[in-house]
Amino acid sequence: MNIINRVIVDSTFGDRSFLLCKGDLLESSGDGAIVITTYKNESGQIYGELVESIRQRMDIDTLKIAPFYHVNDQVFIGYTILQGDKQDKFVLTINFNRTHDILFSKEEYEELIEGVFATLAALEFSGYRFSSIALPVIGRKGLVGNYSAEITTLLEHATRWLKKSKYTKTIYYCIYLDEDVEIWNATLNQVLGRSIIPLHYSKEMDQIQKELLNILDSFPKSDAFWEDTFLPLRTALQRVNEIQFETLAAFGRKFAENTCQNLCELTGTDTALFDMNLRNIKNNNVLNRSMSQYMYGLRSFGNPAIHRTATLIGENRPTEEDIYVLLLMLRKILKLYGLLIYNQKLI
């Protein structure tokens, strides 16, 4: 899946992520759970786009759904476990006792999302451990055009879950249709109050953007961080006249976290959460002081709280100068990563 946008969530268990993705959620890997919606036709048979995809891929006639949570008279949440060649897949099902073309209200949608996360809480309490949750655009044909209300409700519940769950590190919100991607991405940025900063052409800014793109392109697409981090960074940097600051900062922070983890592993330093890894690197003199500060800088820029706190002095919103500082730090750590992993002589 291609990652379009990222929201970093601080928790007592470390950084967690809400990811806006483009792709097929059935292709999500690992020990995560996927969520699908089902509907009933006039004959009472269960159907749905994802249901049909599962039937075709798994070569099964019907899904055996075990009811688990009663949302209301029209909706219940159940689950099924699909047996795979390498790993079973846990599927949470939102079951509508109606057809696609029936609209539902904002209140009904909120009740539905509450039900999904209440079910996840109950399942975790009973012993299930999901490292990730992949959700489709729920009710795409039911909550027509109310994207802001939908993403706000989903973010509230997803953020709460990522903060309290012991095991879920990532929630994927999967967009399947190409024409929906920009709508959801723009809505997410709007709901979060993120800053689109216009760029006035300068030789320095143009040069560093091109240099960063060249560095990213020097890494193979088989790199473990390509889909998750490098490709979204590349997409953000390719925008010529404007940059979405917080998106760039969020992926920059994630990259710094990954690099920090690599440094600890390569040098035999104890690994822990991001903050502790940074402290261990500094205390064990793994990096020189300035490089350590670049790591701290990327971590701070990627913290969403710093962009919303009212201050007595200085801008409350990021500026073009802030972007330039962020890009300079990002360049330093990208070069460090190239040296560590690919022995690139860039520093």
mmCIF file of C-alpha atoms in Angstrom:
data_model
loop_
_atom_site.group_PDB
_atom_site.id
_atom_site.type_symbol
_atom_site.label_atom_id
_atom_site.label_comp_id
_atom_site.label_asym_id
_atom_site.label_seq_id
_atom_site.Cartn_x
_atom_site.Cartn_y
_atom_site.Cartn_z
ATOM 1 C CA MET A 1 0.000 0.000 0.000
ATOM 2 C CA ASN A 2 1.210 3.523 -0.768
ATOM 3 C CA ILE A 3 1.244 5.778 2.293
ATOM 4 C CA ILE A 4 -0.198 9.219 1.531
ATOM 5 C CA ASN A 5 -0.256 10.918 4.930
ATOM 6 C CA ARG A 6 0.709 10.251 8.522
ATOM 7 C CA VAL A 7 -0.536 11.400 11.922
ATOM 8 C CA ILE A 8 1.868 10.691 14.781
ATOM 9 C CA VAL A 9 0.252 9.784 18.096
ATOM 10 C CA ASP A 10 2.299 9.972 21.298
ATOM 11 C CA SER A 11 1.566 7.194 23.770
ATOM 12 C CA THR A 12 3.146 5.690 26.873
ATOM 13 C CA PHE A 13 4.203 2.808 24.605
ATOM 14 C CA GLY A 14 6.046 5.093 22.161
ATOM 15 C CA ASP A 15 5.037 6.707 18.879
ATOM 16 C CA ARG A 16 1.988 5.251 17.137
ATOM 17 C CA SER A 17 0.696 6.159 13.656
ATOM 18 C CA PHE A 18 -2.578 6.794 11.860
ATOM 19 C CA LEU A 19 -1.803 6.352 8.154
ATOM 20 C CA LEU A 20 -3.824 7.414 5.143
ATOM 21 C CA CYS A 21 -3.032 4.884 2.413
ATOM 22 C CA LYS A 22 -3.843 4.115 -1.194
ATOM 23 C CA GLY A 23 -4.260 0.440 -1.953
ATOM 24 C CA ASP A 24 -5.974 -2.821 -1.153
ATOM 25 C CA LEU A 25 -6.353 -3.413 2.572
ATOM 26 C CA LEU A 26 -6.586 -7.168 1.936
ATOM 27 C CA GLU A 27 -2.891 -7.016 1.061
ATOM 28 C CA SER A 28 -1.932 -5.751 4.523
ATOM 29 C CA SER A 29 0.533 -8.155 6.087
ATOM 30 C CA GLY A 30 1.624 -9.193 9.529
ATOM 31 C CA ASP A 31 -0.449 -10.011 12.571
ATOM 32 C CA GLY A 32 -2.868 -7.128 12.114
ATOM 33 C CA ALA A 33 -6.627 -7.186 11.696
ATOM 34 C CA ILE A 34 -8.600 -5.893 8.736
ATOM 35 C CA VAL A 35 -12.082 -4.395 8.840
ATOM 36 C CA ILE A 36 -14.625 -4.905 6.059
ATOM 37 C CA THR A 37 -18.269 -3.976 5.547
ATOM 38 C CA THR A 38 -21.005 -6.372 4.475
ATOM 39 C CA TYR A 39 -24.539 -5.707 3.270
ATOM 40 C CA LYS A 40 -27.661 -7.755 2.658
ATOM 41 C CA ASN A 41 -29.455 -7.867 -0.660
ATOM 42 C CA GLU A 42 -33.183 -8.327 -1.114
ATOM 43 C CA SER A 43 -32.751 -12.092 -0.847
ATOM 44 C CA GLY A 44 -30.992 -11.744 2.500
ATOM 45 C CA GLN A 45 -27.595 -12.773 1.110
ATOM 46 C CA ILE A 46 -24.407 -11.101 2.351
ATOM 47 C CA TYR A 47 -22.460 -9.165 -0.247
ATOM 48 C CA GLY A 48 -19.995 -6.305 -0.632
ATOM 49 C CA GLU A 49 -16.949 -5.413 -2.724
ATOM 50 C CA LEU A 50 -14.490 -6.662 -0.111
ATOM 51 C CA VAL A 51 -16.603 -9.747 0.557
ATOM 52 C CA GLU A 52 -16.383 -10.687 -3.117
ATOM 53 C CA SER A 53 -12.620 -10.064 -3.133
ATOM 54 C CA ILE A 54 -12.179 -12.385 -0.157
ATOM 55 C CA ARG A 55 -14.315 -15.088 -1.760
ATOM 56 C CA GLN A 56 -12.286 -14.985 -4.950
ATOM 57 C CA ARG A 57 -8.873 -14.895 -3.303
ATOM 58 C CA MET A 58 -9.611 -17.486 -0.646
ATOM 59 C CA ASP A 59 -11.793 -19.661 -2.916
ATOM 60 C CA ILE A 60 -14.645 -19.846 -0.408
ATOM 61 C CA ASP A 61 -18.388 -19.737 -0.995
ATOM 62 C CA THR A 62 -19.435 -17.831 2.098
ATOM 63 C CA LEU A 63 -17.978 -16.078 5.124
ATOM 64 C CA LYS A 64 -18.749 -17.662 8.467
ATOM 65 C CA ILE A 65 -19.286 -14.585 10.610
ATOM 66 C CA ALA A 66 -19.542 -14.861 14.393
ATOM 67 C CA PRO A 67 -21.635 -11.971 15.833
ATOM 68 C CA PHE A 68 -19.800 -10.097 18.579
ATOM 69 C CA TYR A 69 -21.157 -6.571 19.178
ATOM 70 C CA HIS A 70 -24.673 -5.251 18.599
ATOM 71 C CA VAL A 71 -24.533 -1.615 17.422
ATOM 72 C CA ASN A 72 -28.253 -1.106 16.736
ATOM 73 C CA ASP A 73 -31.159 -2.796 14.984
ATOM 74 C CA GLN A 74 -29.529 -2.275 11.588
ATOM 75 C CA VAL A 75 -25.872 -3.060 12.328
ATOM 76 C CA PHE A 76 -23.849 -5.648 14.219
ATOM 77 C CA ILE A 77 -20.106 -6.264 14.332
ATOM 78 C CA GLY A 78 -18.740 -9.747 13.964
ATOM 79 C CA TYR A 79 -15.542 -11.470 12.969
ATOM 80 C CA THR A 80 -14.148 -14.342 10.972
ATOM 81 C CA ILE A 81 -10.677 -15.853 10.745
ATOM 82 C CA LEU A 82 -9.399 -16.650 7.263
ATOM 83 C CA GLN A 83 -6.866 -19.442 7.058
ATOM 84 C CA GLY A 84 -3.883 -18.628 4.855
ATOM 85 C CA ASP A 85 -0.879 -20.568 3.623
ATOM 86 C CA LYS A 86 1.568 -18.615 5.783
ATOM 87 C CA GLN A 87 -0.590 -16.828 8.339
ATOM 88 C CA ASP A 88 -4.247 -16.608 9.289
ATOM 89 C CA LYS A 89 -5.983 -13.269 8.835
ATOM 90 C CA PHE A 90 -8.389 -11.847 11.410
ATOM 91 C CA VAL A 91 -11.290 -10.032 9.738
ATOM 92 C CA LEU A 92 -13.622 -7.744 11.685
ATOM 93 C CA THR A 93 -16.933 -7.391 9.845
ATOM 94 C CA ILE A 94 -19.359 -4.473 10.021
ATOM 95 C CA ASN A 95 -22.637 -6.027 8.973
ATOM 96 C CA PHE A 96 -25.416 -3.780 7.646
ATOM 97 C CA ASN A 97 -28.909 -5.203 7.439
ATOM 98 C CA ARG A 98 -29.522 -3.017 4.376
ATOM 99 C CA THR A 99 -28.090 -2.120 0.967
ATOM 100 C CA HIS A 100 -25.330 0.257 -0.136
ATOM 101 C CA ASP A 101 -27.605 2.943 -1.400
ATOM 102 C CA ILE A 102 -29.246 3.835 1.922
ATOM 103 C CA LEU A 103 -27.845 7.019 3.495
ATOM 104 C CA PHE A 104 -27.050 7.246 7.189
ATOM 105 C CA SER A 105 -26.543 10.207 9.487
ATOM 106 C CA LYS A 106 -23.457 11.575 11.202
ATOM 107 C CA GLU A 107 -24.810 10.256 14.514
ATOM 108 C CA GLU A 108 -25.204 6.761 13.083
ATOM 109 C CA TYR A 109 -21.666 6.891 11.724
ATOM 110 C CA GLU A 110 -20.274 7.917 15.122
ATOM 111 C CA GLU A 111 -22.211 5.097 16.794
ATOM 112 C CA LEU A 112 -20.738 2.697 14.250
ATOM 113 C CA ILE A 113 -17.122 3.808 14.791
ATOM 114 C CA GLU A 114 -17.599 3.630 18.565
ATOM 115 C CA GLY A 115 -18.764 0.058 18.063
ATOM 116 C CA VAL A 116 -15.681 -0.848 16.026
ATOM 117 C CA PHE A 117 -13.253 0.360 18.683
ATOM 118 C CA ALA A 118 -15.338 -1.057 21.543
ATOM 119 C CA THR A 119 -15.084 -4.416 19.783
ATOM 120 C CA LEU A 120 -11.314 -4.039 19.411
ATOM 121 C CA ALA A 121 -11.022 -3.222 23.122
ATOM 122 C CA ALA A 122 -13.044 -6.304 24.063
ATOM 123 C CA LEU A 123 -10.997 -8.523 21.744
ATOM 124 C CA GLU A 124 -7.699 -7.228 23.156
ATOM 125 C CA PHE A 125 -8.979 -7.784 26.691
ATOM 126 C CA SER A 126 -9.871 -11.373 25.780
ATOM 127 C CA GLY A 127 -6.356 -12.075 24.506
ATOM 128 C CA TYR A 128 -6.116 -10.990 20.866
ATOM 129 C CA ARG A 129 -3.053 -8.954 19.869
ATOM 130 C CA PHE A 130 -3.255 -6.864 16.711
ATOM 131 C CA SER A 131 -0.147 -4.900 15.758
ATOM 132 C CA SER A 132 -2.161 -2.988 13.168
ATOM 133 C CA ILE A 133 -5.740 -2.320 12.105
ATOM 134 C CA ALA A 134 -6.634 -1.699 8.454
ATOM 135 C CA LEU A 135 -9.959 0.022 7.767
ATOM 136 C CA PRO A 136 -11.700 0.827 4.489
ATOM 137 C CA VAL A 137 -13.636 4.013 3.807
ATOM 138 C CA ILE A 138 -16.655 2.961 5.829
ATOM 139 C CA GLY A 139 -19.951 4.127 4.420
ATOM 140 C CA ARG A 140 -18.518 5.709 1.274
ATOM 141 C CA LYS A 141 -21.940 5.438 -0.352
ATOM 142 C CA GLY A 142 -23.815 6.216 2.826
ATOM 143 C CA LEU A 143 -22.274 9.385 4.248
ATOM 144 C CA VAL A 144 -22.125 11.257 0.975
ATOM 145 C CA GLY A 145 -19.831 14.289 0.856
ATOM 146 C CA ASN A 146 -19.468 14.654 4.638
ATOM 147 C CA TYR A 147 -15.750 13.896 4.594
ATOM 148 C CA SER A 148 -14.803 16.312 7.367
ATOM 149 C CA ALA A 149 -17.284 14.823 9.847
ATOM 150 C CA GLU A 150 -16.202 11.298 8.977
ATOM 151 C CA ILE A 151 -12.451 11.864 9.283
ATOM 152 C CA THR A 152 -12.904 13.878 12.514
ATOM 153 C CA THR A 153 -14.901 11.091 14.154
ATOM 154 C CA LEU A 154 -12.529 8.396 12.955
ATOM 155 C CA LEU A 155 -9.429 10.320 14.087
ATOM 156 C CA GLU A 156 -10.850 10.901 17.568
ATOM 157 C CA HIS A 157 -11.514 7.211 18.148
ATOM 158 C CA ALA A 158 -8.382 5.995 16.361
ATOM 159 C CA THR A 159 -6.164 8.347 18.381
ATOM 160 C CA ARG A 160 -7.779 7.263 21.641
ATOM 161 C CA TRP A 161 -7.243 3.612 20.746
ATOM 162 C CA LEU A 162 -3.608 4.090 19.721
ATOM 163 C CA LYS A 163 -2.923 5.809 23.043
ATOM 164 C CA LYS A 164 -4.403 3.053 25.212
ATOM 165 C CA SER A 165 -3.894 -0.202 23.275
ATOM 166 C CA LYS A 166 -0.948 -2.282 24.436
ATOM 167 C CA TYR A 167 -0.367 -3.840 21.048
ATOM 168 C CA THR A 168 -1.747 -1.765 18.162
ATOM 169 C CA LYS A 169 0.993 0.460 16.748
ATOM 170 C CA THR A 170 -0.598 1.485 13.451
ATOM 171 C CA ILE A 171 -4.044 2.166 12.028
ATOM 172 C CA TYR A 172 -4.321 2.202 8.236
ATOM 173 C CA TYR A 173 -7.188 4.059 6.578
ATOM 174 C CA CYS A 174 -7.226 2.590 3.088
ATOM 175 C CA ILE A 175 -8.450 4.522 0.058
ATOM 176 C CA TYR A 176 -9.157 2.230 -2.874
ATOM 177 C CA LEU A 177 -10.274 4.572 -5.657
ATOM 178 C CA ASP A 178 -7.753 6.948 -7.253
ATOM 179 C CA GLU A 179 -10.245 9.813 -7.409
ATOM 180 C CA ASP A 180 -10.803 9.648 -3.631
ATOM 181 C CA VAL A 181 -7.157 10.037 -2.593
ATOM 182 C CA GLU A 182 -6.766 13.808 -2.904
ATOM 183 C CA ILE A 183 -10.197 14.434 -1.344
ATOM 184 C CA TRP A 184 -9.352 12.461 1.790
ATOM 185 C CA ASN A 185 -5.807 13.802 1.994
ATOM 186 C CA ALA A 186 -6.965 17.422 1.754
ATOM 187 C CA THR A 187 -9.739 16.779 4.286
ATOM 188 C CA LEU A 188 -7.322 15.186 6.756
ATOM 189 C CA ASN A 189 -4.962 18.168 6.514
ATOM 190 C CA GLN A 190 -7.882 20.566 6.918
ATOM 191 C CA VAL A 191 -9.256 18.777 9.987
ATOM 192 C CA LEU A 192 -5.785 18.762 11.563
ATOM 193 C CA GLY A 193 -5.284 22.450 10.773
ATOM 194 C CA ARG A 194 -2.083 21.706 8.899
ATOM 195 C CA SER A 195 -0.204 24.431 7.091
ATOM 196 C CA ILE A 196 0.214 24.582 3.333
ATOM 197 C CA ILE A 197 3.169 26.943 2.950
ATOM 198 C CA PRO A 198 3.710 28.640 -0.428
ATOM 199 C CA LEU A 199 7.314 28.535 -1.593
ATOM 200 C CA HIS A 200 8.892 31.573 -3.217
ATOM 201 C CA TYR A 201 11.579 30.471 -5.607
ATOM 202 C CA SER A 202 15.105 30.709 -4.274
ATOM 203 C CA LYS A 203 18.272 29.047 -5.471
ATOM 204 C CA GLU A 204 18.934 27.584 -2.017
ATOM 205 C CA MET A 205 15.473 26.040 -1.599
ATOM 206 C CA ASP A 206 15.456 24.650 -5.139
ATOM 207 C CA GLN A 207 18.903 23.162 -4.677
ATOM 208 C CA ILE A 208 18.175 21.405 -1.393
ATOM 209 C CA GLN A 209 14.869 19.953 -2.652
ATOM 210 C CA LYS A 210 16.631 18.513 -5.711
ATOM 211 C CA GLU A 211 19.477 17.190 -3.581
ATOM 212 C CA LEU A 212 17.081 15.454 -1.193
ATOM 213 C CA LEU A 213 15.211 13.872 -4.107
ATOM 214 C CA ASN A 214 18.505 12.628 -5.558
ATOM 215 C CA ILE A 215 19.482 11.074 -2.227
ATOM 216 C CA LEU A 216 16.101 9.362 -1.887
ATOM 217 C CA ASP A 217 16.322 8.074 -5.455
ATOM 218 C CA SER A 218 19.731 6.580 -4.683
ATOM 219 C CA PHE A 219 18.107 4.156 -2.232
ATOM 220 C CA PRO A 220 16.688 0.954 -3.751
ATOM 221 C CA LYS A 221 12.922 0.518 -3.756
ATOM 222 C CA SER A 222 13.505 -2.732 -1.886
ATOM 223 C CA ASP A 223 14.661 -0.702 1.146
ATOM 224 C CA ALA A 224 12.652 -1.593 4.252
ATOM 225 C CA PHE A 225 11.589 2.043 4.669
ATOM 226 C CA TRP A 226 10.768 2.845 1.036
ATOM 227 C CA GLU A 227 6.974 2.449 1.095
ATOM 228 C CA ASP A 228 6.542 3.538 4.698
ATOM 229 C CA THR A 229 8.785 6.607 4.775
ATOM 230 C CA PHE A 230 10.900 7.429 1.717
ATOM 231 C CA LEU A 231 8.119 7.426 -0.885
ATOM 232 C CA PRO A 232 5.877 9.808 1.145
ATOM 233 C CA LEU A 233 8.887 12.077 1.756
ATOM 234 C CA ARG A 234 9.626 12.057 -1.958
ATOM 235 C CA THR A 235 6.021 12.908 -2.807
ATOM 236 C CA ALA A 236 6.027 15.848 -0.375
ATOM 237 C CA LEU A 237 9.327 17.185 -1.743
ATOM 238 C CA GLN A 238 8.154 17.044 -5.354
ATOM 239 C CA ARG A 239 5.600 19.798 -4.799
ATOM 240 C CA VAL A 240 7.094 22.778 -6.597
ATOM 241 C CA ASN A 241 5.226 25.828 -5.298
ATOM 242 C CA GLU A 242 4.112 24.702 -1.849
ATOM 243 C CA ILE A 243 4.926 22.226 0.904
ATOM 244 C CA GLN A 244 2.650 20.685 3.502
ATOM 245 C CA PHE A 245 4.898 21.297 6.489
ATOM 246 C CA GLU A 246 3.480 18.992 9.162
ATOM 247 C CA THR A 247 3.236 16.058 6.745
ATOM 248 C CA LEU A 248 6.898 16.463 5.798
ATOM 249 C CA ALA A 249 7.824 16.834 9.475
ATOM 250 C CA ALA A 250 5.858 13.722 10.489
ATOM 251 C CA PHE A 251 7.603 11.508 7.946
ATOM 252 C CA GLY A 252 10.929 13.152 8.827
ATOM 253 C CA ARG A 253 10.413 12.224 12.457
ATOM 254 C CA LYS A 254 9.540 8.652 11.508
ATOM 255 C CA PHE A 255 12.704 8.442 9.417
ATOM 256 C CA ALA A 256 14.811 9.758 12.323
ATOM 257 C CA GLU A 257 13.230 7.139 14.590
ATOM 258 C CA ASN A 258 14.068 4.349 12.126
ATOM 259 C CA THR A 259 17.650 5.589 11.688
ATOM 260 C CA CYS A 260 18.077 5.850 15.440
ATOM 261 C CA GLN A 261 16.918 2.251 15.838
ATOM 262 C CA ASN A 262 19.382 1.141 13.146
ATOM 263 C CA LEU A 263 22.230 2.982 14.862
ATOM 264 C CA CYS A 264 21.521 1.250 18.153
ATOM 265 C CA GLU A 265 21.393 -2.177 16.502
ATOM 266 C CA LEU A 266 24.557 -1.646 14.435
ATOM 267 C CA THR A 267 26.587 -0.434 17.414
ATOM 268 C CA GLY A 268 25.254 -2.914 19.968
ATOM 269 C CA THR A 269 23.557 -0.160 21.946
ATOM 270 C CA ASP A 270 20.458 -1.127 23.920
ATOM 271 C CA THR A 271 17.262 -0.399 21.953
ATOM 272 C CA ALA A 272 14.099 1.014 23.431
ATOM 273 C CA LEU A 273 11.601 3.752 22.555
ATOM 274 C CA PHE A 274 12.678 6.681 20.374
ATOM 275 C CA ASP A 275 13.483 9.065 23.250
ATOM 276 C CA MET A 276 15.555 6.446 25.067
ATOM 277 C CA ASN A 277 17.369 5.459 21.871
ATOM 278 C CA LEU A 278 18.316 9.095 21.301
ATOM 279 C CA ARG A 279 19.581 9.359 24.858
ATOM 280 C CA ASN A 280 21.588 6.124 24.550
ATOM 281 C CA ILE A 281 23.180 7.282 21.286
ATOM 282 C CA LYS A 282 24.166 10.578 22.881
ATOM 283 C CA ASN A 283 25.432 9.088 26.157
ATOM 284 C CA ASN A 284 27.449 6.384 24.374
ATOM 285 C CA ASN A 285 29.032 8.874 21.951
ATOM 286 C CA VAL A 286 27.709 6.967 18.929
ATOM 287 C CA LEU A 287 27.328 10.234 16.982
ATOM 288 C CA ASN A 288 28.991 13.601 17.260
ATOM 289 C CA ARG A 289 27.030 16.201 19.180
ATOM 290 C CA SER A 290 25.761 18.133 16.150
ATOM 291 C CA MET A 291 24.421 14.988 14.431
ATOM 292 C CA SER A 292 22.633 14.005 17.636
ATOM 293 C CA GLN A 293 21.041 17.449 17.722
ATOM 294 C CA TYR A 294 19.768 16.984 14.154
ATOM 295 C CA MET A 295 18.043 13.826 15.359
ATOM 296 C CA TYR A 296 16.470 15.730 18.229
ATOM 297 C CA GLY A 297 15.492 18.480 15.814
ATOM 298 C CA LEU A 298 13.626 16.106 13.488
ATOM 299 C CA ARG A 299 11.903 14.578 16.493
ATOM 300 C CA SER A 300 10.774 18.028 17.688
ATOM 301 C CA PHE A 301 9.614 19.232 14.266
ATOM 302 C CA GLY A 302 7.564 16.050 13.889
ATOM 303 C CA ASN A 303 5.775 16.573 17.198
ATOM 304 C CA PRO A 304 2.314 17.890 16.221
ATOM 305 C CA ALA A 305 1.852 19.661 19.556
ATOM 306 C CA ILE A 306 4.555 22.258 18.895
ATOM 307 C CA HIS A 307 2.670 23.628 15.883
ATOM 308 C CA ARG A 308 -0.487 24.397 17.857
ATOM 309 C CA THR A 309 0.759 25.860 21.127
ATOM 310 C CA ALA A 310 0.064 29.575 21.565
ATOM 311 C CA THR A 311 3.247 31.521 22.296
ATOM 312 C CA LEU A 312 4.028 34.976 23.608
ATOM 313 C CA ILE A 313 6.869 35.538 21.139
ATOM 314 C CA GLY A 314 7.325 34.319 17.584
ATOM 315 C CA GLU A 315 5.128 32.810 14.897
ATOM 316 C CA ASN A 316 2.463 30.291 15.879
ATOM 317 C CA ARG A 317 2.538 28.800 12.379
ATOM 318 C CA PRO A 318 5.564 27.363 10.546
ATOM 319 C CA THR A 319 7.205 29.594 7.961
ATOM 320 C CA GLU A 320 9.271 29.077 4.826
ATOM 321 C CA GLU A 321 12.408 29.478 6.946
ATOM 322 C CA ASP A 322 11.217 26.620 9.156
ATOM 323 C CA ILE A 323 10.901 24.425 6.065
ATOM 324 C CA TYR A 324 14.467 25.241 5.065
ATOM 325 C CA VAL A 325 15.775 24.343 8.536
ATOM 326 C CA LEU A 326 13.786 21.091 8.457
ATOM 327 C CA LEU A 327 15.193 20.197 5.025
ATOM 328 C CA LEU A 328 18.767 20.888 6.167
ATOM 329 C CA MET A 329 18.390 18.500 9.112
ATOM 330 C CA LEU A 330 16.679 15.929 6.941
ATOM 331 C CA ARG A 331 19.548 16.076 4.448
ATOM 332 C CA LYS A 332 22.073 15.408 7.214
ATOM 333 C CA ILE A 333 20.242 12.325 8.491
ATOM 334 C CA LEU A 334 19.513 10.980 4.999
ATOM 335 C CA LYS A 335 23.239 11.163 4.263
ATOM 336 C CA LEU A 336 23.952 9.411 7.548
ATOM 337 C CA TYR A 337 21.502 6.650 6.632
ATOM 338 C CA GLY A 338 23.112 6.248 3.197
ATOM 339 C CA LEU A 339 26.508 5.879 4.848
ATOM 340 C CA LEU A 340 25.282 3.372 7.438
ATOM 341 C CA ILE A 341 23.229 1.125 5.174
ATOM 342 C CA TYR A 342 24.720 1.552 1.705
ATOM 343 C CA ASN A 343 28.220 2.871 2.469
ATOM 344 C CA GLN A 344 27.503 6.001 0.445
ATOM 345 C CA LYS A 345 30.213 8.632 0.883
ATOM 346 C CA LEU A 346 27.882 11.598 1.191
ATOM 347 C CA ILE A 347 28.868 13.233 4.471
#
